[in-house]
Every structure is written in C-alpha cells, then in structure tokens.
PDB file of C-alpha atoms and ligand atoms in Angstrom:
ATOM      1  CA  MET A   1     100.390 114.383 108.975  1.00  0.00           C
ATOM      2  CA  ALA A   2     100.662 111.212 106.906  1.00  0.00           C
ATOM      3  CA  ASN A   3      98.986 108.127 108.278  1.00  0.00           C
ATOM      4  CA  SER A   4      99.796 104.493 107.639  1.00  0.00           C
ATOM      5  CA  LEU A   5      97.232 104.267 104.851  1.00  0.00           C
ATOM      6  CA  THR A   6      99.318 106.587 102.707  1.00  0.00           C
ATOM      7  CA  ILE A   7     102.517 104.531 102.981  1.00  0.00           C
ATOM      8  CA  PRO A   8     103.011 102.237  99.967  1.00  0.00           C
ATOM      9  CA  SER A   9     103.876  98.583 100.520  1.00  0.00           C
ATOM     10  CA  ILE A  10     106.066  96.247  98.503  1.00  0.00           C
ATOM     11  CA  ASP A  11     105.294  92.542  98.083  1.00  0.00           C
ATOM     12  CA  LEU A  12     107.862  90.027  99.313  1.00  0.00           C
ATOM     13  CA  PRO A  13     107.712  86.297  98.537  1.00  0.00           C
ATOM     14  CA  GLY A  14     105.330  84.277 100.706  1.00  0.00           C
ATOM     15  CA  ASN A  15     102.433  86.711 100.755  1.00  0.00           C
ATOM     16  CA  VAL A  16     104.313  89.223 102.906  1.00  0.00           C
ATOM     17  CA  SER A  17     103.840  92.945 102.365  1.00  0.00           C
ATOM     18  CA  ILE A  18     106.472  95.370 103.680  1.00  0.00           C
ATOM     19  CA  PRO A  19     105.704  99.058 104.266  1.00  0.00           C
ATOM     20  CA  GLN A  20     108.174 101.003 102.142  1.00  0.00           C
ATOM     21  CA  PHE A  21     108.829 103.441 104.992  1.00  0.00           C
ATOM     22  CA  GLY A  22     109.551 102.945 108.694  1.00  0.00           C
ATOM     23  CA  LEU A  23     111.701 103.868 111.699  1.00  0.00           C
ATOM     24  CA  GLY A  24     115.261 102.666 112.290  1.00  0.00           C
ATOM     25  CA  VAL A  25     116.463 102.436 115.884  1.00  0.00           C
ATOM     26  CA  PHE A  26     120.222 101.992 115.483  1.00  0.00           C
ATOM     27  CA  GLN A  27     121.953 104.187 118.097  1.00  0.00           C
ATOM     28  CA  VAL A  28     118.712 104.795 119.978  1.00  0.00           C
ATOM     29  CA  PRO A  29     119.681 104.053 123.603  1.00  0.00           C
ATOM     30  CA  PRO A  30     117.469 101.424 125.303  1.00  0.00           C
ATOM     31  CA  GLU A  31     116.185 103.947 127.827  1.00  0.00           C
ATOM     32  CA  LYS A  32     114.981 106.220 125.008  1.00  0.00           C
ATOM     33  CA  THR A  33     113.607 103.517 122.707  1.00  0.00           C
ATOM     34  CA  PHE A  34     110.140 103.088 124.227  1.00  0.00           C
ATOM     35  CA  GLU A  35     109.436 106.815 123.944  1.00  0.00           C
ATOM     36  CA  ASN A  36     110.964 107.023 120.451  1.00  0.00           C
ATOM     37  CA  VAL A  37     108.993 104.085 119.034  1.00  0.00           C
ATOM     38  CA  THR A  38     105.784 105.160 120.787  1.00  0.00           C
ATOM     39  CA  PHE A  39     106.029 108.616 119.256  1.00  0.00           C
ATOM     40  CA  ALA A  40     106.645 107.154 115.796  1.00  0.00           C
ATOM     41  CA  LEU A  41     103.723 104.691 116.035  1.00  0.00           C
ATOM     42  CA  ASN A  42     101.464 107.573 117.061  1.00  0.00           C
ATOM     43  CA  ALA A  43     102.736 109.523 114.041  1.00  0.00           C
ATOM     44  CA  GLY A  44     101.652 106.696 111.710  1.00  0.00           C
ATOM     45  CA  TYR A  45     104.824 104.582 111.426  1.00  0.00           C
ATOM     46  CA  ARG A  46     104.051 100.879 110.993  1.00  0.00           C
ATOM     47  CA  HIS A  47     107.509  99.419 110.285  1.00  0.00           C
ATOM     48  CA  LEU A  48     110.347  99.162 112.816  1.00  0.00           C
ATOM     49  CA  ASP A  49     113.930  98.149 112.004  1.00  0.00           C
ATOM     50  CA  THR A  50     115.963  96.898 114.963  1.00  0.00           C
ATOM     51  CA  ALA A  51     118.756  94.358 115.490  1.00  0.00           C
ATOM     52  CA  ARG A  52     120.166  92.182 118.221  1.00  0.00           C
ATOM     53  CA  ALA A  53     123.247  94.404 118.171  1.00  0.00           C
ATOM     54  CA  TYR A  54     121.203  97.571 118.881  1.00  0.00           C
ATOM     55  CA  GLN A  55     120.336  96.203 122.354  1.00  0.00           C
ATOM     56  CA  ASN A  56     116.865  97.712 122.250  1.00  0.00           C
ATOM     57  CA  GLU A  57     114.663  94.850 121.027  1.00  0.00           C
ATOM     58  CA  ALA A  58     112.931  94.583 124.421  1.00  0.00           C
ATOM     59  CA  GLN A  59     111.943  98.253 124.391  1.00  0.00           C
ATOM     60  CA  VAL A  60     110.753  98.013 120.771  1.00  0.00           C
ATOM     61  CA  GLY A  61     108.538  95.090 121.768  1.00  0.00           C
ATOM     62  CA  GLN A  62     107.193  96.946 124.817  1.00  0.00           C
ATOM     63  CA  ALA A  63     106.280  99.964 122.697  1.00  0.00           C
ATOM     64  CA  VAL A  64     104.433  97.810 120.155  1.00  0.00           C
ATOM     65  CA  LYS A  65     102.530  96.048 122.950  1.00  0.00           C
ATOM     66  CA  ALA A  66     101.605  99.328 124.648  1.00  0.00           C
ATOM     67  CA  SER A  67     100.514 100.977 121.394  1.00  0.00           C
ATOM     68  CA  GLY A  68      97.138  99.301 121.252  1.00  0.00           C
ATOM     69  CA  LEU A  69      97.887  98.245 117.664  1.00  0.00           C
ATOM     70  CA  SER A  70      97.494  94.587 116.817  1.00  0.00           C
ATOM     71  CA  ARG A  71     100.685  92.641 116.106  1.00  0.00           C
ATOM     72  CA  GLU A  72      99.640  92.287 112.448  1.00  0.00           C
ATOM     73  CA  GLU A  73      99.540  96.058 112.018  1.00  0.00           C
ATOM     74  CA  VAL A  74     103.246  96.564 112.750  1.00  0.00           C
ATOM     75  CA  PHE A  75     106.053  95.179 110.583  1.00  0.00           C
ATOM     76  CA  ILE A  76     109.066  94.248 112.736  1.00  0.00           C
ATOM     77  CA  THR A  77     112.547  93.464 111.412  1.00  0.00           C
ATOM     78  CA  THR A  78     115.455  92.266 113.510  1.00  0.00           C
ATOM     79  CA  LYS A  79     118.903  90.958 112.618  1.00  0.00           C
ATOM     80  CA  LEU A  80     121.344  88.187 113.506  1.00  0.00           C
ATOM     81  CA  TRP A  81     124.686  89.477 114.780  1.00  0.00           C
ATOM     82  CA  ASN A  82     127.959  88.246 113.266  1.00  0.00           C
ATOM     83  CA  THR A  83     129.173  86.270 116.260  1.00  0.00           C
ATOM     84  CA  ASP A  84     125.819  84.454 116.520  1.00  0.00           C
ATOM     85  CA  GLN A  85     125.866  83.084 112.973  1.00  0.00           C
ATOM     86  CA  THR A  86     126.476  79.500 114.119  1.00  0.00           C
ATOM     87  CA  ASP A  87     123.300  79.554 116.250  1.00  0.00           C
ATOM     88  CA  ALA A  88     120.813  81.500 114.161  1.00  0.00           C
ATOM     89  CA  ILE A  89     117.654  79.759 115.344  1.00  0.00           C
ATOM     90  CA  GLY A  90     118.602  79.922 119.038  1.00  0.00           C
ATOM     91  CA  THR A  91     119.465  83.598 118.674  1.00  0.00           C
ATOM     92  CA  LEU A  92     116.250  84.355 116.799  1.00  0.00           C
ATOM     93  CA  LYS A  93     114.269  82.694 119.595  1.00  0.00           C
ATOM     94  CA  GLU A  94     116.036  84.954 122.108  1.00  0.00           C
ATOM     95  CA  SER A  95     115.137  87.992 119.986  1.00  0.00           C
ATOM     96  CA  LEU A  96     111.513  86.851 119.851  1.00  0.00           C
ATOM     97  CA  GLY A  97     111.519  86.609 123.641  1.00  0.00           C
ATOM     98  CA  LEU A  98     112.886  90.131 123.975  1.00  0.00           C
ATOM     99  CA  LEU A  99     110.433  91.470 121.408  1.00  0.00           C
ATOM    100  CA  GLU A 100     107.576  89.606 123.132  1.00  0.00           C
ATOM    101  CA  THR A 101     106.315  88.201 119.853  1.00  0.00           C
ATOM    102  CA  GLU A 102     105.947  84.752 118.308  1.00  0.00           C
ATOM    103  CA  TYR A 103     107.376  85.796 114.961  1.00  0.00           C
ATOM    104  CA  VAL A 104     109.234  88.632 113.254  1.00  0.00           C
ATOM    105  CA  ASP A 105     108.082  89.884 109.899  1.00  0.00           C
ATOM    106  CA  LEU A 106     111.624  89.918 108.554  1.00  0.00           C
ATOM    107  CA  TYR A 107     114.833  88.362 109.894  1.00  0.00           C
ATOM    108  CA  LEU A 108     118.162  89.388 108.385  1.00  0.00           C
ATOM    109  CA  ILE A 109     121.765  88.237 108.558  1.00  0.00           C
ATOM    110  CA  HIS A 110     123.294  91.570 109.654  1.00  0.00           C
ATOM    111  CA  TRP A 111     126.645  91.280 107.829  1.00  0.00           C
ATOM    112  CA  PRO A 112     128.278  88.495 105.786  1.00  0.00           C
ATOM    113  CA  ALA A 113     131.360  88.795 108.054  1.00  0.00           C
ATOM    114  CA  PRO A 114     133.353  86.692 105.577  1.00  0.00           C
ATOM    115  CA  GLY A 115     136.273  86.304 108.002  1.00  0.00           C
ATOM    116  CA  HIS A 116     134.105  84.041 110.180  1.00  0.00           C
ATOM    117  CA  GLY A 117     133.124  81.871 107.191  1.00  0.00           C
ATOM    118  CA  ASN A 118     129.656  81.157 108.616  1.00  0.00           C
ATOM    119  CA  TYR A 119     127.160  83.074 106.506  1.00  0.00           C
ATOM    120  CA  VAL A 120     126.118  80.126 104.312  1.00  0.00           C
ATOM    121  CA  GLN A 121     125.427  78.078 107.449  1.00  0.00           C
ATOM    122  CA  ALA A 122     123.463  81.027 108.883  1.00  0.00           C
ATOM    123  CA  TRP A 123     121.391  81.381 105.710  1.00  0.00           C
ATOM    124  CA  THR A 124     120.543  77.662 105.768  1.00  0.00           C
ATOM    125  CA  ALA A 125     119.272  78.158 109.330  1.00  0.00           C
ATOM    126  CA  LEU A 126     117.186  81.195 108.343  1.00  0.00           C
ATOM    127  CA  VAL A 127     115.517  79.100 105.636  1.00  0.00           C
ATOM    128  CA  GLU A 128     114.597  76.608 108.382  1.00  0.00           C
ATOM    129  CA  ALA A 129     113.425  79.408 110.720  1.00  0.00           C
ATOM    130  CA  GLN A 130     111.044  80.662 108.061  1.00  0.00           C
ATOM    131  CA  LYS A 131     109.655  77.134 107.581  1.00  0.00           C
ATOM    132  CA  GLU A 132     109.091  76.933 111.353  1.00  0.00           C
ATOM    133  CA  GLY A 133     107.121  80.200 111.270  1.00  0.00           C
ATOM    134  CA  LEU A 134     109.597  82.153 113.391  1.00  0.00           C
ATOM    135  CA  ALA A 135     110.089  84.699 110.577  1.00  0.00           C
ATOM    136  CA  ARG A 136     107.531  85.521 107.888  1.00  0.00           C
ATOM    137  CA  ALA A 137     110.265  86.655 105.491  1.00  0.00           C
ATOM    138  CA  ILE A 138     114.043  86.246 105.529  1.00  0.00           C
ATOM    139  CA  GLY A 139     116.813  88.298 104.002  1.00  0.00           C
ATOM    140  CA  VAL A 140     120.322  89.606 104.370  1.00  0.00           C
ATOM    141  CA  SER A 141     122.141  92.855 104.984  1.00  0.00           C
ATOM    142  CA  ASN A 142     125.428  94.180 103.658  1.00  0.00           C
ATOM    143  CA  PHE A 143     125.793  91.272 101.229  1.00  0.00           C
ATOM    144  CA  GLN A 144     127.849  91.914  98.092  1.00  0.00           C
ATOM    145  CA  ALA A 145     127.049  90.161  94.800  1.00  0.00           C
ATOM    146  CA  SER A 146     129.493  87.336  95.547  1.00  0.00           C
ATOM    147  CA  HIS A 147     127.903  86.657  98.957  1.00  0.00           C
ATOM    148  CA  LEU A 148     124.423  86.620  97.409  1.00  0.00           C
ATOM    149  CA  ARG A 149     125.565  84.164  94.771  1.00  0.00           C
ATOM    150  CA  GLN A 150     127.000  81.790  97.371  1.00  0.00           C
ATOM    151  CA  ILE A 151     123.908  81.569  99.561  1.00  0.00           C
ATOM    152  CA  VAL A 152     121.557  81.158  96.599  1.00  0.00           C
ATOM    153  CA  GLU A 153     123.754  78.443  95.087  1.00  0.00           C
ATOM    154  CA  ALA A 154     123.993  76.612  98.416  1.00  0.00           C
ATOM    155  CA  THR A 155     120.280  76.643  99.283  1.00  0.00           C
ATOM    156  CA  GLY A 156     118.290  77.535  96.176  1.00  0.00           C
ATOM    157  CA  VAL A 157     116.579  80.215  98.282  1.00  0.00           C
ATOM    158  CA  THR A 158     116.901  83.881  97.311  1.00  0.00           C
ATOM    159  CA  PRO A 159     116.774  86.447 100.134  1.00  0.00           C
ATOM    160  CA  ALA A 160     113.647  88.613 100.033  1.00  0.00           C
ATOM    161  CA  VAL A 161     115.676  91.764 100.731  1.00  0.00           C
ATOM    162  CA  ASN A 162     119.253  92.961 100.982  1.00  0.00           C
ATOM    163  CA  GLN A 163     119.626  95.891 103.390  1.00  0.00           C
ATOM    164  CA  ILE A 164     122.636  97.934 102.242  1.00  0.00           C
ATOM    165  CA  GLU A 165     124.165 101.336 102.834  1.00  0.00           C
ATOM    166  CA  LEU A 166     122.534 103.503 100.174  1.00  0.00           C
ATOM    167  CA  HIS A 167     122.063 107.271  99.909  1.00  0.00           C
ATOM    168  CA  PRO A 168     122.849 110.005  97.380  1.00  0.00           C
ATOM    169  CA  LEU A 169     126.590 109.828  98.171  1.00  0.00           C
ATOM    170  CA  LEU A 170     126.595 106.008  97.652  1.00  0.00           C
ATOM    171  CA  THR A 171     123.920 105.037  95.140  1.00  0.00           C
ATOM    172  CA  GLN A 172     125.099 101.433  94.622  1.00  0.00           C
ATOM    173  CA  PRO A 173     124.149 101.056  90.937  1.00  0.00           C
ATOM    174  CA  GLY A 174     125.872  97.652  90.587  1.00  0.00           C
ATOM    175  CA  LEU A 175     124.195  96.016  93.587  1.00  0.00           C
ATOM    176  CA  ARG A 176     120.816  97.525  92.674  1.00  0.00           C
ATOM    177  CA  ARG A 177     121.106  95.913  89.237  1.00  0.00           C
ATOM    178  CA  GLU A 178     122.038  92.592  90.883  1.00  0.00           C
ATOM    179  CA  HIS A 179     118.963  92.891  93.132  1.00  0.00           C
ATOM    180  CA  ALA A 180     116.715  93.642  90.164  1.00  0.00           C
ATOM    181  CA  ASP A 181     118.100  90.628  88.273  1.00  0.00           C
ATOM    182  CA  ARG A 182     117.490  88.331  91.264  1.00  0.00           C
ATOM    183  CA  GLY A 183     114.138  89.813  92.364  1.00  0.00           C
ATOM    184  CA  ILE A 184     115.586  91.053  95.672  1.00  0.00           C
ATOM    185  CA  VAL A 185     114.039  94.162  97.282  1.00  0.00           C
ATOM    186  CA  THR A 186     116.586  96.859  98.154  1.00  0.00           C
ATOM    187  CA  GLU A 187     116.479  98.288 101.677  1.00  0.00           C
ATOM    188  CA  ALA A 188     118.556 101.464 102.122  1.00  0.00           C
ATOM    189  CA  TRP A 189     120.322 101.941 105.447  1.00  0.00           C
ATOM    190  CA  SER A 190     121.551 105.367 106.528  1.00  0.00           C
ATOM    191  CA  PRO A 191     119.172 106.759 103.886  1.00  0.00           C
ATOM    192  CA  LEU A 192     120.133 110.326 104.858  1.00  0.00           C
ATOM    193  CA  ALA A 193     123.857 109.458 105.000  1.00  0.00           C
ATOM    194  CA  GLN A 194     123.413 110.227 108.730  1.00  0.00           C
ATOM    195  CA  GLY A 195     122.743 113.840 107.730  1.00  0.00           C
ATOM    196  CA  ALA A 196     125.898 114.278 105.624  1.00  0.00           C
ATOM    197  CA  VAL A 197     123.993 114.926 102.385  1.00  0.00           C
ATOM    198  CA  LEU A 198     121.413 117.357 103.695  1.00  0.00           C
ATOM    199  CA  ASP A 199     123.317 120.584 103.043  1.00  0.00           C
ATOM    200  CA  ASP A 200     124.340 119.631  99.516  1.00  0.00           C
ATOM    201  CA  ALA A 201     123.454 122.463  97.080  1.00  0.00           C
ATOM    202  CA  VAL A 202     121.534 120.169  94.709  1.00  0.00           C
ATOM    203  CA  ILE A 203     119.395 118.833  97.560  1.00  0.00           C
ATOM    204  CA  THR A 204     118.690 122.259  99.071  1.00  0.00           C
ATOM    205  CA  GLU A 205     117.801 123.689  95.641  1.00  0.00           C
ATOM    206  CA  ILE A 206     115.305 120.873  94.955  1.00  0.00           C
ATOM    207  CA  ALA A 207     113.944 121.270  98.504  1.00  0.00           C
ATOM    208  CA  ALA A 208     113.307 124.978  97.899  1.00  0.00           C
ATOM    209  CA  ALA A 209     111.568 124.221  94.581  1.00  0.00           C
ATOM    210  CA  HIS A 210     109.096 121.895  96.382  1.00  0.00           C
ATOM    211  CA  SER A 211     108.863 123.898  99.636  1.00  0.00           C
ATOM    212  CA  ARG A 212     110.080 120.770 101.443  1.00  0.00           C
ATOM    213  CA  THR A 213     113.019 120.029 103.735  1.00  0.00           C
ATOM    214  CA  PRO A 214     116.251 118.446 102.439  1.00  0.00           C
ATOM    215  CA  GLY A 215     115.487 115.313 104.468  1.00  0.00           C
ATOM    216  CA  GLN A 216     112.088 114.959 102.791  1.00  0.00           C
ATOM    217  CA  ILE A 217     113.670 115.331  99.335  1.00  0.00           C
ATOM    218  CA  VAL A 218     116.235 112.597  99.992  1.00  0.00           C
ATOM    219  CA  LEU A 219     113.634 110.219 101.471  1.00  0.00           C
ATOM    220  CA  ARG A 220     111.257 110.872  98.564  1.00  0.00           C
ATOM    221  CA  TRP A 221     114.118 110.086  96.162  1.00  0.00           C
ATOM    222  CA  HIS A 222     114.545 106.674  97.824  1.00  0.00           C
ATOM    223  CA  VAL A 223     110.825 105.949  97.571  1.00  0.00           C
ATOM    224  CA  GLU A 224     110.799 106.823  93.875  1.00  0.00           C
ATOM    225  CA  LEU A 225     113.744 104.469  93.248  1.00  0.00           C
ATOM    226  CA  GLY A 226     111.731 101.702  94.918  1.00  0.00           C
ATOM    227  CA  ASN A 227     113.949 101.450  98.006  1.00  0.00           C
ATOM    228  CA  VAL A 228     112.572 100.556 101.429  1.00  0.00           C
ATOM    229  CA  VAL A 229     113.723 103.182 103.985  1.00  0.00           C
ATOM    230  CA  PHE A 230     113.639 103.611 107.768  1.00  0.00           C
ATOM    231  CA  PRO A 231     115.380 106.851 108.771  1.00  0.00           C
ATOM    232  CA  LYS A 232     116.397 107.108 112.412  1.00  0.00           C
ATOM    233  CA  SER A 233     115.386 110.173 114.353  1.00  0.00           C
ATOM    234  CA  MET A 234     114.947 110.897 118.024  1.00  0.00           C
ATOM    235  CA  THR A 235     113.615 114.400 117.290  1.00  0.00           C
ATOM    236  CA  PRO A 236     109.798 114.506 117.330  1.00  0.00           C
ATOM    237  CA  SER A 237     109.538 117.185 114.620  1.00  0.00           C
ATOM    238  CA  ARG A 238     111.833 115.182 112.316  1.00  0.00           C
ATOM    239  CA  ILE A 239     109.953 111.935 112.976  1.00  0.00           C
ATOM    240  CA  GLU A 240     106.822 113.718 111.715  1.00  0.00           C
ATOM    241  CA  GLU A 241     108.655 115.443 108.875  1.00  0.00           C
ATOM    242  CA  ASN A 242     110.262 112.245 107.579  1.00  0.00           C
ATOM    243  CA  ILE A 243     106.980 110.366 107.134  1.00  0.00           C
ATOM    244  CA  ASP A 244     105.320 113.315 105.416  1.00  0.00           C
ATOM    245  CA  ILE A 245     106.615 112.478 101.926  1.00  0.00           C
ATOM    246  CA  PHE A 246     103.691 110.753 100.263  1.00  0.00           C
ATOM    247  CA  ASP A 247     101.888 113.762  98.794  1.00  0.00           C
ATOM    248  CA  PHE A 248     104.459 115.037  96.288  1.00  0.00           C
ATOM    249  CA  GLU A 249     106.728 113.697  93.538  1.00  0.00           C
ATOM    250  CA  LEU A 250     110.137 114.551  92.143  1.00  0.00           C
ATOM    251  CA  THR A 251     110.638 115.049  88.428  1.00  0.00           C
ATOM    252  CA  THR A 252     112.722 112.535  86.466  1.00  0.00           C
ATOM    253  CA  GLU A 253     115.391 115.218  86.104  1.00  0.00           C
ATOM    254  CA  GLU A 254     115.462 115.800  89.879  1.00  0.00           C
ATOM    255  CA  VAL A 255     115.811 112.071  90.545  1.00  0.00           C
ATOM    256  CA  GLU A 256     118.735 111.952  88.094  1.00  0.00           C
ATOM    257  CA  ARG A 257     120.419 115.026  89.593  1.00  0.00           C
ATOM    258  CA  ILE A 258     120.336 113.409  93.032  1.00  0.00           C
ATOM    259  CA  GLU A 259     121.633 110.129  91.590  1.00  0.00           C
ATOM    260  CA  ALA A 260     124.570 112.067  90.095  1.00  0.00           C
ATOM    261  CA  LEU A 261     125.766 113.052  93.609  1.00  0.00           C
ATOM    262  CA  ASP A 262     127.184 109.528  93.995  1.00  0.00           C
ATOM    263  CA  ARG A 263     130.830 109.558  94.986  1.00  0.00           C
ATOM    264  CA  GLY A 264     131.154 106.104  96.471  1.00  0.00           C
ATOM    265  CA  HIS A 265     131.204 107.570  99.992  1.00  0.00           C
ATOM    266  CA  ARG A 266     130.580 105.043 102.786  1.00  0.00           C
ATOM    267  CA  THR A 267     129.550 106.200 106.261  1.00  0.00           C
ATOM    268  CA  GLY A 268     129.880 102.638 107.568  1.00  0.00           C
ATOM    269  CA  PRO A 269     132.260  99.668 107.218  1.00  0.00           C
ATOM    270  CA  ASP A 270     133.167  97.839 103.996  1.00  0.00           C
ATOM    271  CA  PRO A 271     131.182  94.561 103.914  1.00  0.00           C
ATOM    272  CA  ASP A 272     134.041  92.713 102.210  1.00  0.00           C
ATOM    273  CA  THR A 273     136.343  93.218 105.196  1.00  0.00           C
ATOM    274  CA  PHE A 274     134.093  93.914 108.232  1.00  0.00           C
ATOM    275  CA  ASN A 275     133.755  90.979 110.600  1.00  0.00           C
ATOM    276  CA  GLY A 276     132.377  92.754 113.691  1.00  0.00           C
TER     277      GLY A 276
HETATM  278  P1  LIG B 301     120.099 108.047 108.881  1.00  0.00           P
HETATM  279  O1  LIG B 301     120.579 108.305 107.493  1.00  0.00           O
HETATM  280  O2  LIG B 301     118.709 107.617 109.107  1.00  0.00           O
HETATM  281  O3  LIG B 301     120.397 109.379 109.705  1.00  0.00           O
HETATM  282  C1  LIG B 301     120.101 109.519 111.065  1.00  0.00           C
HETATM  283  C2  LIG B 301     120.656 110.878 111.507  1.00  0.00           C
HETATM  284  O4  LIG B 301     120.014 111.928 110.768  1.00  0.00           O
HETATM  285  C3  LIG B 301     120.414 111.155 112.949  1.00  0.00           C
HETATM  286  O5  LIG B 301     121.531 111.877 113.421  1.00  0.00           O
HETATM  287  C4  LIG B 301     119.171 112.045 112.961  1.00  0.00           C
HETATM  288  O6  LIG B 301     119.219 112.939 114.036  1.00  0.00           O
HETATM  289  C5  LIG B 301     119.326 112.774 111.650  1.00  0.00           C
HETATM  290  N1  LIG B 301     118.041 113.081 110.992  1.00  0.00           N
HETATM  291  C6  LIG B 301     116.957 112.264 110.861  1.00  0.00           C
HETATM  292  N2  LIG B 301     115.984 112.885 110.172  1.00  0.00           N
HETATM  293  C7  LIG B 301     116.443 114.118 109.849  1.00  0.00           C
HETATM  294  C8  LIG B 301     115.898 115.211 109.136  1.00  0.00           C
HETATM  295  N3  LIG B 301     114.671 115.171 108.628  1.00  0.00           N
HETATM  296  N4  LIG B 301     116.661 116.335 109.000  1.00  0.00           N
HETATM  297  C9  LIG B 301     117.908 116.384 109.515  1.00  0.00           C
HETATM  298  N5  LIG B 301     118.477 115.381 110.193  1.00  0.00           N
HETATM  299  C10 LIG B 301     117.764 114.247 110.363  1.00  0.00           C
HETATM  300  O7  LIG B 301     121.168 107.035 109.527  1.00  0.00           O
HETATM  301  P2  LIG B 301     121.140 105.697 110.379  1.00  0.00           P
HETATM  302  O8  LIG B 301     122.541 105.215 110.357  1.00  0.00           O
HETATM  303  O9  LIG B 301     120.499 105.854 111.671  1.00  0.00           O
HETATM  304  O10 LIG B 301     120.283 104.684 109.478  1.00  0.00           O
HETATM  305  C11 LIG B 301     118.883 104.482 109.605  1.00  0.00           C
HETATM  306  C12 LIG B 301     118.585 103.059 110.006  1.00  0.00           C
HETATM  307  O11 LIG B 301     119.195 102.145 109.101  1.00  0.00           O
HETATM  308  C13 LIG B 301     119.160 102.650 111.367  1.00  0.00           C
HETATM  309  O12 LIG B 301     118.448 103.184 112.454  1.00  0.00           O
HETATM  310  C14 LIG B 301     119.086 101.155 111.251  1.00  0.00           C
HETATM  311  O13 LIG B 301     117.761 100.703 111.440  1.00  0.00           O
HETATM  312  C15 LIG B 301     119.519 100.950 109.800  1.00  0.00           C
HETATM  313  N6  LIG B 301     120.973 100.680 109.707  1.00  0.00           N
HETATM  314  C16 LIG B 301     121.342  99.403 109.344  1.00  0.00           C
HETATM  315  C17 LIG B 301     122.665  99.070 109.225  1.00  0.00           C
HETATM  316  C18 LIG B 301     123.038  97.705 108.805  1.00  0.00           C
HETATM  317  O14 LIG B 301     124.234  97.340 108.864  1.00  0.00           O
HETATM  318  N7  LIG B 301     122.096  96.886 108.380  1.00  0.00           N
HETATM  319  C19 LIG B 301     123.741 100.041 109.506  1.00  0.00           C
HETATM  320  C20 LIG B 301     123.259 101.356 109.856  1.00  0.00           C
HETATM  321  C21 LIG B 301     121.912 101.650 109.921  1.00  0.00           C
HETATM  322  P3  LIG B 301     118.212 112.933 115.321  1.00  0.00           P
HETATM  323  O15 LIG B 301     118.052 111.521 115.780  1.00  0.00           O
HETATM  324  O16 LIG B 301     118.957 113.774 116.300  1.00  0.00           O
HETATM  325  O17 LIG B 301     116.920 113.558 114.871  1.00  0.00           O
END
C-alpha cells in the first residue's frame, strides 16, 4: 500500500505545500465521516477536502484529532458556502471551531454564485483571513475565467487554486490554460466523473495493459496532468486502491487518448448560472 511519503506535493504561494492526492468527503453522511476519514488516514491519506455545505466538518476534525497524527501532517481544506459570502471571516471561524483547529491549510470560495453578486467581497475577506493566519492558503472553486479576472483585478491577489469539475468527460482545456497563465493550481473535483467514465472502452483497455483498475488509470491521468485530486469513496478496498497510483506511469499516447474522451459532459451545475 502507498504511504504518505510516496504522494507528490505541489508548492502554493506562501511556503505552503499541498499533497497532490487526498480524500473528498462530499456526500459522506456525518455519521459515517469519522470512520471514513479514519480509514483513509490509516491508509496513508494526508489531505482531506471538506466544505461547510457537506455538514461533516466536525467529524473530519474529530478523526484528525483521534488519528495520533500532528496537525501539521494533515492538509485540511474547507469551503465558504454561497449564502455565507457576506460573512466569510465569521463563517471561517465557525468552520475552525467545528474542525477543532486554529487554521485550515486551504480555504475556498465554493462557487462564484454570480446571482448573489458577492464573490469579490468574499475574496477580499479571504485575503484578510489569510493575513490573520486563519487560512495558510486561499483559493476558489468553480470560478470561470471572467470570475478569476474580477477578483484579481479588485484585490491584486491571485487564488492559489481553482477547484473545478474535471475528468476525462470534461477536460477543461480553456480553464487549464487560464490557470497556467495565472500560476493557479488546478484541483479536479469529481475526478472519476462519479464513476461515469470507469467503463469506457479506452479506460478499460489502458487498465488491462497496466494490470490496474479503471479508477487507478483515471486518477493517474490526473496526477500526470498536474491536477490535485481527492476522490471520494466510502468503500475500504477502493480507498486503498485509489491511493495506490504512485508506482506506475502512463505513456504520452495513453494520456492523450484519455484527454480525447472529452465531450463537455458536466455531472454538476454550471458555475455561470448556479447560485445555490
Ligand atoms: P468522484 O469522481 O470522486 O466519485 C465518487 C464515486 O465514485 C462514489 O460513488 C464512489 O463510490 C465511486 N468510486 C470511488 N473510487 C472508485 C473506484 N476506484 N472504482 C469505482 N468507483 C469508485 O466524485 P465526487 O463528486 O465525490 O468528487 C470527489 C470530491 O470532490 C468530493 O468528495 C468533494 O471533496 C469534491 N467536490 C467538490 C465540488 C465543488 O463544487 N467544489 C463538487 C463535487 C465534489 P463509493 O463511495 O461507494 O466507493
């Protein structure tokens, strides 16, 4: 089984290093979260992606505390929900209380929610929160190029990451270019397209060629593109399988064949119109 030492990290501004692989806990019920996170930490996971909206921050925090790992050994991300954008610092402090920690490693605006018109105000508050030490790094999620431009123009501060829906059925070439131009790290949510890509013939053929599972092939593809990923699984064997991707490589041709599966297919909402 892979351990944390084998997981690559990516540098973010401000001397922050983010493990390129972790566990996402969207749709993990609160009563299952402690067990889920505990299993993952024991399997070598050192990066947890939660959100206020997932309603399981308290259980994530309890699992980290009970793990015996020091706070510095686990990278914790949480996110500001759309209806809280006018009180980002107050909401972050509530999240810190639930997580039982004095800081998060990464705090994100969950969606631009343009209908509310508050994301520039929220970003200004996140810049302040980072200065106060409440978040080591700050970023956004589901921001399109126009939203990125607005917050950078308003504050002069570029988000460290943009967490976007990204998988072989939605490869986001335009936004990835925008991120590269701005020095923003790409985080890929629903990296497995919630399972929808795993029986694709190209994926299963490449999996057979490497004697790996389709899930491992898709996650390895993300890693080779430079994406940060945190697949969700509540199945112990899959939690172990998903992290076991750091001892093989795809060929350039395989990476390109997976990239060619793009058909602009979203599993989640459109960020230009979703207000939550
Ligand atoms: P994923 O692409 O991670 O897929 C999760 C689904 O795939 C689950 O049904 C899981 O089943 C299954 N699965 C996991 N591993 C395997 C495997 N090896 N083989 C087959 N099936 C597998 O989707 P998510 O939407 O959960 O995204 C991951 C994370 O991204 C979230 O938990 C969250 O942290 C983040 N996210 C962020 C969003 C945002 O707006 N910023 C939006 C959505 C997600 P099972 O649990 O039964 O094993």
